[in-house]
CSV table of C-alpha atoms and ligand atoms in Angstrom, one decimal:
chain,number,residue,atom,x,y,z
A,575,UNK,CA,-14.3,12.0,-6.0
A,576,UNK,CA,-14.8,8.0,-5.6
A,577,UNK,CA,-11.2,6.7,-4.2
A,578,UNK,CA,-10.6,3.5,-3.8
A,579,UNK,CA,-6.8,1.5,-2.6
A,580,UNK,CA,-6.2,-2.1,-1.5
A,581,UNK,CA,-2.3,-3.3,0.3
A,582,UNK,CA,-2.1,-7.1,0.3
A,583,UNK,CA,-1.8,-9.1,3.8
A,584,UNK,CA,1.6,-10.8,2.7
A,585,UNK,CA,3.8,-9.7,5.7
A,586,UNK,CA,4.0,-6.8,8.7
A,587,UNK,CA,3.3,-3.5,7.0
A,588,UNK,CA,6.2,-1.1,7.0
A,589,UNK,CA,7.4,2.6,6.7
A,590,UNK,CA,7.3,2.4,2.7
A,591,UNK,CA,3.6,1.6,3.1
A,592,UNK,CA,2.4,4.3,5.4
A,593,UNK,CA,4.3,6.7,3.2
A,594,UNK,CA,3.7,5.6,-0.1
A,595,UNK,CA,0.1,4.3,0.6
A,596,UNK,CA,-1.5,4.3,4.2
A,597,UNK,CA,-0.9,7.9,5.0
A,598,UNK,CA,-2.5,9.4,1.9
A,599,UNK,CA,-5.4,7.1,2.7
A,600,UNK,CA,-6.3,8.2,5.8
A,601,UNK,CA,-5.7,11.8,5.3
A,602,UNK,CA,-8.1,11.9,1.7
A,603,UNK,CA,-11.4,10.6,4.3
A,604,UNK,CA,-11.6,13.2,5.5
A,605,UNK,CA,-11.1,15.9,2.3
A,606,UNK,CA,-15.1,14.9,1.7
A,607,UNK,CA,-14.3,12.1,-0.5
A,608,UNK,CA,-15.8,8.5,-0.7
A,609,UNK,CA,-13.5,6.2,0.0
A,610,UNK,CA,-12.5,2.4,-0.6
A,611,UNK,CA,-10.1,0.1,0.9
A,612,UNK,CA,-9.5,-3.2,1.2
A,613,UNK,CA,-7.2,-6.0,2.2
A,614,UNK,CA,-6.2,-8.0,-1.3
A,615,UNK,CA,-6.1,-11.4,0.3
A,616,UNK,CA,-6.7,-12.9,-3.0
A,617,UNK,CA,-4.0,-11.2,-4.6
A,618,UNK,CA,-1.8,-12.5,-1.6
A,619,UNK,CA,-3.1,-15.8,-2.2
A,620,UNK,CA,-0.5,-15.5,-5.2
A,621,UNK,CA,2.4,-15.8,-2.9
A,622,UNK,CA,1.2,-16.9,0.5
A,623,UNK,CA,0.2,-20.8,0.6
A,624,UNK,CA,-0.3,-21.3,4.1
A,625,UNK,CA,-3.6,-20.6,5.4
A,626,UNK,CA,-2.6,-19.7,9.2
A,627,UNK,CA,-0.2,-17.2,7.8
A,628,UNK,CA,-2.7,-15.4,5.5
A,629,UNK,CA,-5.3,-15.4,8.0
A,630,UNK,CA,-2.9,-13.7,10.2
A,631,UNK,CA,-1.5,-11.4,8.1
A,632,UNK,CA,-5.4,-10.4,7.0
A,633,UNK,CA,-6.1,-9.5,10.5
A,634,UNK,CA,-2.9,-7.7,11.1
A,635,UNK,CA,-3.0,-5.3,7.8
A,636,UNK,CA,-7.1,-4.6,9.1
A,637,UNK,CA,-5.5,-3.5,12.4
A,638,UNK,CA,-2.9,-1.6,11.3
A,639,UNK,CA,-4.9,0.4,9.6
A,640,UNK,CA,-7.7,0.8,12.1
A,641,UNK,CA,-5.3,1.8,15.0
A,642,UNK,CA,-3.8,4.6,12.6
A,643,UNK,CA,-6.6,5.8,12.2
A,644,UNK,CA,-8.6,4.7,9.4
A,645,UNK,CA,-12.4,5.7,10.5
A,646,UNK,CA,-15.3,2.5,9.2
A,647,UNK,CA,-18.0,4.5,9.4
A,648,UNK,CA,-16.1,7.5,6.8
A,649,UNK,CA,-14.5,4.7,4.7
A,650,UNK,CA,-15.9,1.6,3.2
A,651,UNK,CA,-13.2,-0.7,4.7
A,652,UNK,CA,-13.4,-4.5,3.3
A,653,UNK,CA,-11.4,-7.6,2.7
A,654,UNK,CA,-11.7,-8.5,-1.3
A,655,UNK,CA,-12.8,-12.1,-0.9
A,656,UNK,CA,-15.5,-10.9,1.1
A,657,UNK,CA,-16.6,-9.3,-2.5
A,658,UNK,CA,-16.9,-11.9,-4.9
A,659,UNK,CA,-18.6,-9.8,-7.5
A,660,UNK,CA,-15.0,-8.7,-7.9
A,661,UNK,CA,-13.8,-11.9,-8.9
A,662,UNK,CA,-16.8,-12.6,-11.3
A,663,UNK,CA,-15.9,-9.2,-12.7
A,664,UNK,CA,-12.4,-10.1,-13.1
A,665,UNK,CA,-13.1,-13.2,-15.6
A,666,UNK,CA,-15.0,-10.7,-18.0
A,667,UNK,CA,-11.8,-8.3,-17.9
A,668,UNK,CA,-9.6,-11.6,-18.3
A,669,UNK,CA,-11.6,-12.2,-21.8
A,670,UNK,CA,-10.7,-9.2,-23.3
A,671,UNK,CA,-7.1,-8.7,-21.8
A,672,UNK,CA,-4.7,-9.3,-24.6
A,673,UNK,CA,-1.7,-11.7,-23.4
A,674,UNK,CA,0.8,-9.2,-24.2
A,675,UNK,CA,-0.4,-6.5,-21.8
A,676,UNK,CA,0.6,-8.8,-19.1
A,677,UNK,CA,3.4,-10.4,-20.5
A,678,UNK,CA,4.9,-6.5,-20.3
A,679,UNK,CA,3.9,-6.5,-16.5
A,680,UNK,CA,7.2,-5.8,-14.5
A,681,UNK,CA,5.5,-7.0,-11.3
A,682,UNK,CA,5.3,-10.1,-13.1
A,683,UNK,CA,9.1,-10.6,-14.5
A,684,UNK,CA,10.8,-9.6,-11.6
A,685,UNK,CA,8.4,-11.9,-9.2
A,686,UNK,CA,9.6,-14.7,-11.2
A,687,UNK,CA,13.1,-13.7,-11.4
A,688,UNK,CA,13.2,-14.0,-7.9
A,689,UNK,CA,11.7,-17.2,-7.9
A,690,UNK,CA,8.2,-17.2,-7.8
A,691,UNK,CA,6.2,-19.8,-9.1
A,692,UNK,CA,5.0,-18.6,-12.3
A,693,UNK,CA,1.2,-19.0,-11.6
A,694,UNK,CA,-1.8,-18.2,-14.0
A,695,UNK,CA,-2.4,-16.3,-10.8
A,696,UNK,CA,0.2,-14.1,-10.6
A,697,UNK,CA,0.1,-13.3,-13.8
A,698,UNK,CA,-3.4,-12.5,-14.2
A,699,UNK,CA,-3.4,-10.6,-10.6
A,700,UNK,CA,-3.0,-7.2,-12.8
A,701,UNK,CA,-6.5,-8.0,-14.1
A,702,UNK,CA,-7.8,-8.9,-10.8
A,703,UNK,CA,-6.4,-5.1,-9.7
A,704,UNK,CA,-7.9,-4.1,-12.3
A,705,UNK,CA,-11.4,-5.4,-11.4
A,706,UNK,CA,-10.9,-3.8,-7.7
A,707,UNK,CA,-10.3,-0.4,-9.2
A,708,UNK,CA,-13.3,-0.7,-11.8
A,709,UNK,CA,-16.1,-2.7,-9.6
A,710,UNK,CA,-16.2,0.8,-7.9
A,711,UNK,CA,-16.4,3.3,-10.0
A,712,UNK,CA,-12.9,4.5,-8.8
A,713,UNK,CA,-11.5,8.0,-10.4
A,714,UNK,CA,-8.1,8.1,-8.3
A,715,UNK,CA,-6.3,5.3,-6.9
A,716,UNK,CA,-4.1,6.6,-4.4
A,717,UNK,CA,-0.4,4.0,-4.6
A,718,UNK,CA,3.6,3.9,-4.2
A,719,UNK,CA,5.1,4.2,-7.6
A,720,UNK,CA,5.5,0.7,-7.9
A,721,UNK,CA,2.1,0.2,-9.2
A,722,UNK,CA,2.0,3.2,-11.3
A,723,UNK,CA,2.0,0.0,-14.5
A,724,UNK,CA,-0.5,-1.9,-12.8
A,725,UNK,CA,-2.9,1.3,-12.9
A,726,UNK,CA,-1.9,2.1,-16.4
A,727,UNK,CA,-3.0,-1.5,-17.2
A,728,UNK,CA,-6.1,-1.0,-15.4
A,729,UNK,CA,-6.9,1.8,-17.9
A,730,UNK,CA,-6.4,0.4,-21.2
A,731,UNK,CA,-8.6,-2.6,-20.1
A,732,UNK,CA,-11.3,-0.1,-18.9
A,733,UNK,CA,-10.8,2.1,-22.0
A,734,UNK,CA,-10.7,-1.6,-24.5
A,735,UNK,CA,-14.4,-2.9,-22.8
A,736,UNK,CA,-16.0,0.7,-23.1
A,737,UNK,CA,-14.5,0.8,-26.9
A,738,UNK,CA,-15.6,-2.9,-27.5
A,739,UNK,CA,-19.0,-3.1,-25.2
A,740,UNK,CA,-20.3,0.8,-24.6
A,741,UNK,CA,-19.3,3.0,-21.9
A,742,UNK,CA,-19.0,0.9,-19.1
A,743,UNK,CA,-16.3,2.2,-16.7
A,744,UNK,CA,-15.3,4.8,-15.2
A,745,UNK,CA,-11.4,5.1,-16.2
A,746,UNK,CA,-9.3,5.9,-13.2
A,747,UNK,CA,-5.9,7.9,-12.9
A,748,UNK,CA,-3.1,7.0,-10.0
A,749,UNK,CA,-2.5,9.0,-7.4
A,750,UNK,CA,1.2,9.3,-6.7
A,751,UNK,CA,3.1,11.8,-4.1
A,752,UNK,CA,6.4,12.6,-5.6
A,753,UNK,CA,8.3,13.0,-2.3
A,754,UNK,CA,7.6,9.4,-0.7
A,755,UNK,CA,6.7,7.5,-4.2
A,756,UNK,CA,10.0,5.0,-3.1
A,757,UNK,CA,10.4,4.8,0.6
A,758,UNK,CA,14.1,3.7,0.5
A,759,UNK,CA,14.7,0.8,3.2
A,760,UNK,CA,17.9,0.0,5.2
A,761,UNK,CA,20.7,-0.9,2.1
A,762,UNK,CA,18.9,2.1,0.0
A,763,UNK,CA,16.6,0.2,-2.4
A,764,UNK,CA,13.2,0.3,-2.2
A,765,UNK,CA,11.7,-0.6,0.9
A,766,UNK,CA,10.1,-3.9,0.6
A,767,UNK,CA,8.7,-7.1,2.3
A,768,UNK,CA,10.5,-9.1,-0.2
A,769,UNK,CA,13.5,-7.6,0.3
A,770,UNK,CA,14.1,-7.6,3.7
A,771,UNK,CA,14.9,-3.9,4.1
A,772,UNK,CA,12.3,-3.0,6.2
A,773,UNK,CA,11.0,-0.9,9.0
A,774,UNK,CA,7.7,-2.3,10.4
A,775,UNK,CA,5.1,0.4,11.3
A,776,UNK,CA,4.4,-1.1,14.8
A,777,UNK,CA,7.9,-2.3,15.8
A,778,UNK,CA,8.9,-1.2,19.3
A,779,UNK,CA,11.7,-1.4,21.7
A,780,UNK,CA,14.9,-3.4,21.0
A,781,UNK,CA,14.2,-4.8,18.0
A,782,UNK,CA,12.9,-1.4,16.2
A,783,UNK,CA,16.2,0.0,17.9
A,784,UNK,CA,17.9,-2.8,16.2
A,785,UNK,CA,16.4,-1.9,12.5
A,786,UNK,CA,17.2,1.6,12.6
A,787,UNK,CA,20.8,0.9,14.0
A,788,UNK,CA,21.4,-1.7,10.7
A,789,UNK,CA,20.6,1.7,8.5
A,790,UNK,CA,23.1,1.4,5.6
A,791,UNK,CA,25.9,4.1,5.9
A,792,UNK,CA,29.3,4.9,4.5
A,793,UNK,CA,32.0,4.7,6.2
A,794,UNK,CA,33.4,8.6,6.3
A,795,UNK,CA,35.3,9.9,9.0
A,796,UNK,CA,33.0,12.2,11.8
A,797,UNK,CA,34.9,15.3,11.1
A,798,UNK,CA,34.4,14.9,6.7
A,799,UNK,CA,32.2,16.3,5.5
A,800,UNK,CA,28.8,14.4,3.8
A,801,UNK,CA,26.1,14.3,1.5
A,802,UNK,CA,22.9,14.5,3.0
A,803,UNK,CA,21.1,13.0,-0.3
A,804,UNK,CA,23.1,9.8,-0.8
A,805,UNK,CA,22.1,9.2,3.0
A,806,UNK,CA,19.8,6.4,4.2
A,807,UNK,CA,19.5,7.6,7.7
A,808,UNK,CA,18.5,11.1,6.3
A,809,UNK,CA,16.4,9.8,3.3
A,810,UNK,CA,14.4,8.3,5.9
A,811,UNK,CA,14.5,10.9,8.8
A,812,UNK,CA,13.4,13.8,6.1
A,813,UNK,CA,9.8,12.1,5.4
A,814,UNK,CA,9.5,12.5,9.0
A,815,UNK,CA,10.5,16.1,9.9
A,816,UNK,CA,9.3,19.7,8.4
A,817,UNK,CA,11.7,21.5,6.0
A,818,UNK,CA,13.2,23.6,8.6
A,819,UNK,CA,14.9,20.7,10.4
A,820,UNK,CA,15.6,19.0,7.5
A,821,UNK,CA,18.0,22.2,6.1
A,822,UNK,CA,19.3,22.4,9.6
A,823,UNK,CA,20.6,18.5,9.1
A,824,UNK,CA,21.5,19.4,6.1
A,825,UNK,CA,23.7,22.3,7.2
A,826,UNK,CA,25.5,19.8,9.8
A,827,UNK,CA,26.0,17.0,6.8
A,828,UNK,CA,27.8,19.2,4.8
A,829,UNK,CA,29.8,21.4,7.7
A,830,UNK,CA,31.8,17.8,9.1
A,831,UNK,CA,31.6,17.1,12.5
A,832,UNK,CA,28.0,14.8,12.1
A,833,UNK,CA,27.8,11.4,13.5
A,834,UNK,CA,25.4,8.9,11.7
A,835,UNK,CA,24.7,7.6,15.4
A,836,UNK,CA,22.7,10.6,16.0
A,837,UNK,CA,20.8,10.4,13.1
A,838,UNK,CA,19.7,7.2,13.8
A,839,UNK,CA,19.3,8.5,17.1
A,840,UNK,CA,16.8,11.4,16.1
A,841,UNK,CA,15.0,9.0,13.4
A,842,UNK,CA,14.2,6.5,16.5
A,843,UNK,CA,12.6,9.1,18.1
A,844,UNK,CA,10.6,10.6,15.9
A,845,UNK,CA,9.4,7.7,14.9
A,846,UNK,CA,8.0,6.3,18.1
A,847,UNK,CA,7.1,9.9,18.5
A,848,UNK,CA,4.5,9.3,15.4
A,849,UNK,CA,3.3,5.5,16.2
A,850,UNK,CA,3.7,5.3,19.7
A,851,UNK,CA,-0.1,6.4,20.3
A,852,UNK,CA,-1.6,4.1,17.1
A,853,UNK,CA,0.8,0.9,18.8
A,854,UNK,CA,-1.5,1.6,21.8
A,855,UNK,CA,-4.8,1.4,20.0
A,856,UNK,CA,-3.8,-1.7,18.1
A,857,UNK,CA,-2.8,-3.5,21.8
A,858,UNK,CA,-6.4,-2.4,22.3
A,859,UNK,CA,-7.9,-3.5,19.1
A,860,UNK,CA,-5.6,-6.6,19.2
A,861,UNK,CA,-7.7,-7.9,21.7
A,862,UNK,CA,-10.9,-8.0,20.4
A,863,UNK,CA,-10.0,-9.4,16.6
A,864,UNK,CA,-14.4,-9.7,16.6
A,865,UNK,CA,-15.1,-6.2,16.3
A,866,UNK,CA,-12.5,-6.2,13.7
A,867,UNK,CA,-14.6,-8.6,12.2
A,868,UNK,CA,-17.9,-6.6,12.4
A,869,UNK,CA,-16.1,-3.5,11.0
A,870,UNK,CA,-15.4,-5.4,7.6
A,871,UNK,CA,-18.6,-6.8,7.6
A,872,UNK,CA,-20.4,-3.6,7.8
A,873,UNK,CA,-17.6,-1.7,5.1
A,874,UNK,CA,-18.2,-4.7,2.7
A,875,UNK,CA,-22.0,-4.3,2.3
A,876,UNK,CA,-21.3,-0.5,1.8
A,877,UNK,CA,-19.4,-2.0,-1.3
A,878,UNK,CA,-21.5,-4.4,-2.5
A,879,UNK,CA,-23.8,-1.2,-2.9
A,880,UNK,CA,-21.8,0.2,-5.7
A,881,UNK,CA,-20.1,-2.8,-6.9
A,882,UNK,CA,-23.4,-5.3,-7.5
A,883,UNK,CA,-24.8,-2.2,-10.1
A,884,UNK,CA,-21.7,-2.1,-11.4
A,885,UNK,CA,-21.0,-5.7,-12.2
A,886,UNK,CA,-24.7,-6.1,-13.2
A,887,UNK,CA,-24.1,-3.4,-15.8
A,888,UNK,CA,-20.7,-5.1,-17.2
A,889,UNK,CA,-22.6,-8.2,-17.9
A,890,UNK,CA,-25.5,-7.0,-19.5
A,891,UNK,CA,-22.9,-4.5,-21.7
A,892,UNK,CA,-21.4,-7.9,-22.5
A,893,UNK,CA,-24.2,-10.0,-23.4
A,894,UNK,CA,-24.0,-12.3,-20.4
A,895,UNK,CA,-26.3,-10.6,-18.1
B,883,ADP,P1,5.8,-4.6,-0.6
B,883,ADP,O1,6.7,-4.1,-1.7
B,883,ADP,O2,6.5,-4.4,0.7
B,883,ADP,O3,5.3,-6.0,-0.8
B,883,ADP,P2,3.2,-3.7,-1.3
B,883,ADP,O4,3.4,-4.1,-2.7
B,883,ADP,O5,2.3,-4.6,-0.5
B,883,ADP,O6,4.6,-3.6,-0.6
B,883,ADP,O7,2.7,-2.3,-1.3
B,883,ADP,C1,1.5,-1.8,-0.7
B,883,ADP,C2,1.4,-0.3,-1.0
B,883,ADP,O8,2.5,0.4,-0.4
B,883,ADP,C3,1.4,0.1,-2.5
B,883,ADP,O9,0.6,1.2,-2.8
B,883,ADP,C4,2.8,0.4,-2.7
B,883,ADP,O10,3.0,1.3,-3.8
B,883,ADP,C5,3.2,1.1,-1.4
B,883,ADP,N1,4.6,0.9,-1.2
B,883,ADP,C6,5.3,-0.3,-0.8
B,883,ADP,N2,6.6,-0.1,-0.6
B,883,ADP,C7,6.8,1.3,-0.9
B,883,ADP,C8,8.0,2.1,-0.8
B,883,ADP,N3,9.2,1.6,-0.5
B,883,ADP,N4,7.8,3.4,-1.1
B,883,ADP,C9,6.6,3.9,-1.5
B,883,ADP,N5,5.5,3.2,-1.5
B,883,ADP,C10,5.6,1.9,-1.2
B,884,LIG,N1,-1.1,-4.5,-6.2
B,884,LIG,C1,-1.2,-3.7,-5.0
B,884,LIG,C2,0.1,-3.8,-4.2
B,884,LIG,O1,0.8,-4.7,-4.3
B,884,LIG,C3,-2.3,-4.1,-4.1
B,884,LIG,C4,-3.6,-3.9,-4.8
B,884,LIG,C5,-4.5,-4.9,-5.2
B,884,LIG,C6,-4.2,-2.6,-5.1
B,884,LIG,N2,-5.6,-4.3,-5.8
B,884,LIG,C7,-5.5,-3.0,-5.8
B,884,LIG,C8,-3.9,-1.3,-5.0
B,884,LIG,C9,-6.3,-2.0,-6.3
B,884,LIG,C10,-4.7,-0.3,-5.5
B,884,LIG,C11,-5.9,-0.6,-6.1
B,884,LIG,O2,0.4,-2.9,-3.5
């Protein structure tokens, strides 16, 4: 099975990405798969437009990942511009994209609703995505819900340039975990950078203390009793505990008597109970951002592999090559 998943460098990566994204990605290398991630700093070109900031952020979202474990030599790991057959690729998609697939695109009406510049960039990004996905061959794309329309997108453009040109792609299918597809974040809504809800991964100390203390909750008396499901504090704490804790919390919700406090409490620990090692291997990595250079180096040419006969085959299909 060829995977292949991409999280854009547009801000500190947070509990909705491990859950929704990260973790699924670094437990599939090892179920004898061949694997493909990258860091989409073109598509975060869309909203970052300082160069310092995307640099950064590039640098962080490759060390993230490294120090929780994602393993270069079982995964090709890359940063997109580093691939620029992806970009040619994406202008043949563009030709054949009909306007009103992306003028359905959610990503794009509620990107703009909040204010966005409404870029021939940010429109097109599904295509680009699309182009990612394709360039390698992907058959499962491994993503929060949120992108579940971007995939679908990526389909009917693989299944329109097979239809119009020959078979030319392989058409992929999401991969989607039902029980962390929407990471909620602190007020209850989808965790997200843009909404500043968030949990990051690799806070620590006082101010990760601070983020789970801000946790949304109601305002019930101690002794009433609650409803675990409507809970932020246990929405969150579930993901991160086995079903046998997660009915005894439940039988403690329900009975009265439960203070949110040590909720929060038992969510702080447990999460610095699952990062604390990875903070220290990304102090480590931190330190030497050049090796973190020669690892994307080395996963990129393992791309290029698949993705320059792949490309070369779209543009002959197409009469270009
Ligand atoms: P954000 O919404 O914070 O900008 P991204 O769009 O960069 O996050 O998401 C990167 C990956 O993480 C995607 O696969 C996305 O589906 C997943 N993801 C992001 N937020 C969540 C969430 N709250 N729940 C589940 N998955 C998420
Ligand atoms: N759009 C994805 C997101 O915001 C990031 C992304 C870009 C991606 N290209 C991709 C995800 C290809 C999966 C496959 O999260």
């Amino acid at each position: 099975m060829r995977i292949l998943s991409g999280i854009q460098p547009t801000g500190r990566l947070h509990l909705g990405n491990w859950f929704g994204a990260m973790r699924q990605h670094i437990q599939l290398q090892d179920g004898g798969h061949d694997c493909y991630y990258f860091i989409a700093n073109y598509h975060a070109l869309t909203s970052i437009t300082e160069p310092a900031v995307l640099r950064a952020h590039t640098l962080n979202v490759a060390l993230d990942y490294l120090a929780l474990g994602l393993d270069p030599q079982k995964v090709a790991f890359y940063r997109q511009s580093d691939l620029p057959e992806v970009t040619e690729l994406t202008w043949l998609l563009c030709c054949l994209t009909p306007m009103g697939l992306l003028e359905r695109a959610h990503s794009y009406k509620d990107k703009t609703a909040r204010g966005m510049a409404a870029t021939h960039g940010l429109f097109s990004y599904p295509v680009l995505m699309a182009a990612d996905i394709l360039i390698v061959d992907a058959n499962l794309v491994p993503v929060g819900k949120d992108q579940k329309q971007h995939l679908e997108m990526t389909r009917d453009i693989a299944v329109k340039f097979n239809l119009l040109y020959g078979d030319t792609f392989v058409v992929p299918e999401p991969r989607i975990e039902e029980a962390t597809a929407v990471v909620p974040g602190l007020d209850g809504q989808k965790m997200s950078k843009s909404y500043n809800n968030t949990i990051e991964i690799f806070a620590e100390g006082k101010p990760l203390k601070e983020r789970v203390m801000a946790i949304v909750t109601d305002s019930a008396a101690v002794e009433a009793p609650k409803d675990p499901d409507t809970n932020n504090v246990f929405n969150l704490l579930k993901l991160f505990i086995p079903k046998e804790e997660q009915d005894e919390w439940r039988t403690k919700f329900t009975a009265g008597g439960l203070k949110y406090s040590d909720v929060k409490k038992r969510l702080l620990e447990q999460i610095n109970l699952t990062f604390g090692e990875a903070r220290e291997r990304r102090k480590e990595l931190a330190a030497h951002p050049e090796k973190v250079e020669e690892i994307l180096a080395f996963g990129v040419e393992k791309a290029r592999k698949i993705a320059s006969k792949t490309l070369e085959r779209a543009r002959r299909a197409c009469g270009v090559g």
